[in-house]
XYZ file of C-alpha atoms in Angstrom:
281
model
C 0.000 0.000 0.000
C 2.900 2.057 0.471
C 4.855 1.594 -2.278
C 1.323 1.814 -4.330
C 0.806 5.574 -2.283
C 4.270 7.064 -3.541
C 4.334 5.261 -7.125
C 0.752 7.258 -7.410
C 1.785 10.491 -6.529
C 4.943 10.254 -9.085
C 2.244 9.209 -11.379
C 1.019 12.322 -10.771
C 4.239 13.975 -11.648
C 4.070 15.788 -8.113
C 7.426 16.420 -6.183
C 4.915 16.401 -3.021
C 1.725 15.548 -1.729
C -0.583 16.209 0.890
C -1.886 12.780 2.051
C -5.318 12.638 3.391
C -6.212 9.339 5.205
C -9.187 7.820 7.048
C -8.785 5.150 9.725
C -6.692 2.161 8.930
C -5.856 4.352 5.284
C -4.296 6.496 8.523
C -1.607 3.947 8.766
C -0.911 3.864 5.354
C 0.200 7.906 4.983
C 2.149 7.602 8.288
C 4.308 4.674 6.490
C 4.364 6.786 3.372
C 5.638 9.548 4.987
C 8.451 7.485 7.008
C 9.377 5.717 3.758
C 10.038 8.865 1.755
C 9.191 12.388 4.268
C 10.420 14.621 1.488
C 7.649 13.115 -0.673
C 4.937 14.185 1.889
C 3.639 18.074 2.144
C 1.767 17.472 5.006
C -0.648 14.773 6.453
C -4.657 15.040 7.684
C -5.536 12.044 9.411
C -9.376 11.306 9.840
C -10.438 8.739 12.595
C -6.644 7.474 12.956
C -6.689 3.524 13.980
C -3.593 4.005 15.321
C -3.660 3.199 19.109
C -1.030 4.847 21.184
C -0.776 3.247 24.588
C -1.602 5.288 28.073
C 2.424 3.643 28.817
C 4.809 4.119 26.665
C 7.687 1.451 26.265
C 10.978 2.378 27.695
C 14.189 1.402 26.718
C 15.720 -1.623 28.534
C 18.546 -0.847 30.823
C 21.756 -2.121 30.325
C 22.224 -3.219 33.768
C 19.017 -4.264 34.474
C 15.680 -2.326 36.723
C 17.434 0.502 39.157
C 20.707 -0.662 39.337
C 22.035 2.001 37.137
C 20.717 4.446 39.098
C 22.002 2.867 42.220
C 25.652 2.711 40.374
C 25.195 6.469 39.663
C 24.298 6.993 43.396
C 27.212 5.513 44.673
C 29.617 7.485 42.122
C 28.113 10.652 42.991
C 29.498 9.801 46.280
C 32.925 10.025 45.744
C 33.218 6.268 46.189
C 32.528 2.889 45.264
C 32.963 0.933 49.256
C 31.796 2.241 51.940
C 34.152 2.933 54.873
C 31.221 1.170 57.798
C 31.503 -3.130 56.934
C 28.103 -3.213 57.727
C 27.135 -0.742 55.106
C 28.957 -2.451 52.716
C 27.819 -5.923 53.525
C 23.982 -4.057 53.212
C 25.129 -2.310 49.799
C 26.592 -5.895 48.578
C 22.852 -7.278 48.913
C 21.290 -4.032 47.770
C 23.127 -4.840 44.508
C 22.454 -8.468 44.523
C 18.457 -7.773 44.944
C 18.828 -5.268 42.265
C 20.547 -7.665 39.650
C 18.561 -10.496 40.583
C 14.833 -8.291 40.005
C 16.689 -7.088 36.731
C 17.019 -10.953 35.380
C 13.987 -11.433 36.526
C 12.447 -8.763 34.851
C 14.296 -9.250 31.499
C 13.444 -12.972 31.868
C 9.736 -12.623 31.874
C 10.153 -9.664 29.098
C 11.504 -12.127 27.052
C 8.801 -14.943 27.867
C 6.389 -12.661 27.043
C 8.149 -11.349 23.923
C 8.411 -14.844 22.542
C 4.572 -16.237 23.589
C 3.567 -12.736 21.860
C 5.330 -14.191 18.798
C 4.347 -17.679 18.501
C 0.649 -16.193 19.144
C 0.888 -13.933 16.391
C 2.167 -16.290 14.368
C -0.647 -18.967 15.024
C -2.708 -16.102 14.033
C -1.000 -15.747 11.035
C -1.130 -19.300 9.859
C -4.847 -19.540 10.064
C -5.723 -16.600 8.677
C -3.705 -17.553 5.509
C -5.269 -20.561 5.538
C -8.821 -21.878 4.134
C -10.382 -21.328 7.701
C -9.265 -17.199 7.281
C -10.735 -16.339 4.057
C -14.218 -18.583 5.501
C -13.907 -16.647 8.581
C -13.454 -13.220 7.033
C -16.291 -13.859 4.820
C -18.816 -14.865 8.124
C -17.218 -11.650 10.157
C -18.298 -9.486 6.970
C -21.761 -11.060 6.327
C -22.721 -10.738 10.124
C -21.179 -7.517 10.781
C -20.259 -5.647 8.018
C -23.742 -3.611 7.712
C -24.004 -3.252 11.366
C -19.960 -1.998 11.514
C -21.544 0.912 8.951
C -24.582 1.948 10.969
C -22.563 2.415 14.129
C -19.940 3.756 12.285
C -22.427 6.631 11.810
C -23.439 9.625 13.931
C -27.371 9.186 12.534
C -27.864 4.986 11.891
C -31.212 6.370 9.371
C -29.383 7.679 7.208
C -27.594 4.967 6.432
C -29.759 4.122 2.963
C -29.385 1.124 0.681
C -27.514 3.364 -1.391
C -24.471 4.153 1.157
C -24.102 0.296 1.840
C -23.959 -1.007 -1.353
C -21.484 1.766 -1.895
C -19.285 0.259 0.779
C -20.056 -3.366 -0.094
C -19.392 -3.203 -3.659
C -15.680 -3.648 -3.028
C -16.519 -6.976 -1.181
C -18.039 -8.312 -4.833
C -14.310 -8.022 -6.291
C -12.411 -11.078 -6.977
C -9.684 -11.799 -4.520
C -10.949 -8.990 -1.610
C -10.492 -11.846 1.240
C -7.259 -12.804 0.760
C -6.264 -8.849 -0.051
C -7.827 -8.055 3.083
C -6.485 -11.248 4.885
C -2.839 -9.690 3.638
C -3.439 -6.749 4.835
C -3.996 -7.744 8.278
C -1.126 -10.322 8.372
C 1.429 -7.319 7.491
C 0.185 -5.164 10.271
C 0.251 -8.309 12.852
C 4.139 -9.077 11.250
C 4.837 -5.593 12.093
C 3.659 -5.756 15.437
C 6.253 -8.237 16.230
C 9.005 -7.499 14.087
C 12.016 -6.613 16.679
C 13.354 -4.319 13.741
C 10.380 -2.395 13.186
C 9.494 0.262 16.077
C 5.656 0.489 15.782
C 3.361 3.688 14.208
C 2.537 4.844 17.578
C 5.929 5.014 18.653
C 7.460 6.888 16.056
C 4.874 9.684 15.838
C 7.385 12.534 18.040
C 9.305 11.773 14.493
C 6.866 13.402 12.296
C 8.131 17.084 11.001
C 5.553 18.148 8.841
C 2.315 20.040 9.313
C -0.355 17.589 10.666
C -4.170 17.745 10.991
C -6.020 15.288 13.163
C -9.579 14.874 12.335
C -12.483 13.599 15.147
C -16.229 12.910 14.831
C -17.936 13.707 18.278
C -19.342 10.371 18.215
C -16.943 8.492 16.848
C -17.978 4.493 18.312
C -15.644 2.457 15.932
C -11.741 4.920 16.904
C -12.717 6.520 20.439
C -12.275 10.548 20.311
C -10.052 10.432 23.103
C -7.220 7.697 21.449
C -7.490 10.514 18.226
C -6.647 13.515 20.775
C -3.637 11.171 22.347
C -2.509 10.350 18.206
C -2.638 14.428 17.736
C -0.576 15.194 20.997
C 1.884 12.635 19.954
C 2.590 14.379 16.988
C 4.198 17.807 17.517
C 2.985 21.115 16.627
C -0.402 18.854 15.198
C -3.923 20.468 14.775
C -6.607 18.715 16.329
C -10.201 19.135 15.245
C -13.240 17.970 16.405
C -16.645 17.763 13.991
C -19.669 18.197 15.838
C -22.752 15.457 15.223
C -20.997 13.247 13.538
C -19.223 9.677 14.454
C -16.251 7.805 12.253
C -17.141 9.155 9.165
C -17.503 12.548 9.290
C -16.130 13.286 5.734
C -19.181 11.953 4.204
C -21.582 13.215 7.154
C -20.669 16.794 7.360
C -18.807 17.222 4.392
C -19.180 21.169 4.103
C -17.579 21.540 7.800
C -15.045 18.500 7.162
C -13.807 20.694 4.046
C -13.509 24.429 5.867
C -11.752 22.389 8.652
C -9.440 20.987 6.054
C -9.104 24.431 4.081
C -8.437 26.265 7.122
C -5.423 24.048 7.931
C -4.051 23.725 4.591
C -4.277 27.880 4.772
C -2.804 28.070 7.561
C 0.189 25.582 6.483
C 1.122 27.236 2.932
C -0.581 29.937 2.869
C -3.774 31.763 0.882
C -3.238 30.055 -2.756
C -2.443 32.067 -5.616
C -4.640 34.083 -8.178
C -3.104 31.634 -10.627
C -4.365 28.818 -8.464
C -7.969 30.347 -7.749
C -8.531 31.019 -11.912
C -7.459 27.281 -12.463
C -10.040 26.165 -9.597
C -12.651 28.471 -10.725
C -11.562 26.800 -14.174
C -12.146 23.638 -12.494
């Protein structure tokens, strides 16, 4: 999807583009804009599913939990043995406590890191197998209408018309297994010791940002958007009254002026060049 999001744009024959993207599609113009950032003019994310967790992971220490800290103690000090036997005998089994909840720690870091993996990869196998594309097909035909109604501020107005809109894709050949892939890369990613996830690298991001809500939203929670737009810095948050996941197609007037009134703000009041070739247009 990546590689598909910058071959379009020089297909385009643009140096830069401003990526627009609506909930998983948010994913996809992150990863565009870490693959190739001077490709990318700026980025509006609507309904990001991009969860970034309440705790954020920290870095493992080299000597395991607290016992750098302790070391750093001691140094400050002006030295490493304490003149009193008993202190040092107590500062011995500080240490020792220390290293030993440090294994510990790392120990069941790595149990959990490798359960995580063979999980995942379970996952993985029967979702590439027979079983997936059956299951994806019975999650869809149960849930796929009622996904769209709640994805909606107002379920009535939901019409015939707006769900065969989003169904039609499901009639192409091939949409389980594209679907099916699409899920396996982000669960391969997930695990990937080489790959720091979306949510993490999101302090990384340099250029201008707008972060889109619905009030309602009941499919990406308002609040997780808010903690994707703080993550990002300098980003523009927005929130679109009376309307829930979609609010692009809901309140499409205000979803533009929001989006207009960024882009303004970011580049500046187009040119009379530009406004005769819109008016044009």
């Amino acid at each position: 999807m990546v590689i598909a999001t910058l071959a379009f744009i020089d297909q385009l024959g643009a140096k830069k583009a401003v990526l627009v993207g609506h909930s998983a599609g948010c994913l996809v113009a992150v990863e565009a804009y870490f693959e190739a950032p001077e490709r990318v003019a700026a980025l509006v994310l609507v309904a990001p599913a991009i969860f970034v967790p309440v705790f954020r992971r920290k870095g493992v220490k080299e000597y395991g939990v607290g016992e750098q800290e302790w070391q750093n103690k001691k140094d400050s000090n002006g030295s490493n043995l304490p003149t009193n036997p008993l202190n040092r005998i107590w500062g011995k089994f500080l240490e020792l406590c220390l290293w030993i909840a440090g294994f510990l720690m790392n120990m069941i870091r790595a149990i959990g890191s490798i359960v995580r993996s063979l999980y995942c990869k379970a996952v993985v196998a029967v979702l590439r197998s027979s079983v997936g594309v059956r299951l994806v097909r019975l999650v869809m035909d149960k849930f796929g209408i009622l996904a769209v109604r709640n994805a909606w501020y107002d379920p009535s107005k939901v019409t015939d018309h707006v769900i065969q809109g989003y169904t039609k894709p499901l009639r192409s050949r091939g949409w389980e297994m594209a679907l099916l892939e699409y899920t396996i890369s982000m669960i391969m990613d997930s695990i990937s010791s080489s790959k720091v996830p979306v949510s993490e690298r999101l302090s990384e991001i340099s250029c201008p940002v707008l972060v889109v809500s619905g009030d309602t939203d009941r499919l990406v929670p308002r609040w997780n958007t808010e903690r994707v737009a703080r993550a990002i810095p300098g980003a523009g948050f927005e929130v679109i009254k009376n309307s829930g996941h979609l609010p692009q197609e809901e309140r499409p007037e205000e979803f533009v002026s929001v989006v207009e009134r960024f882009l303004r703000k970011a580049f500046g009041r187009p040119s009379e060049q530009e406004k005769l070739f819109q008016a044009a247009a």
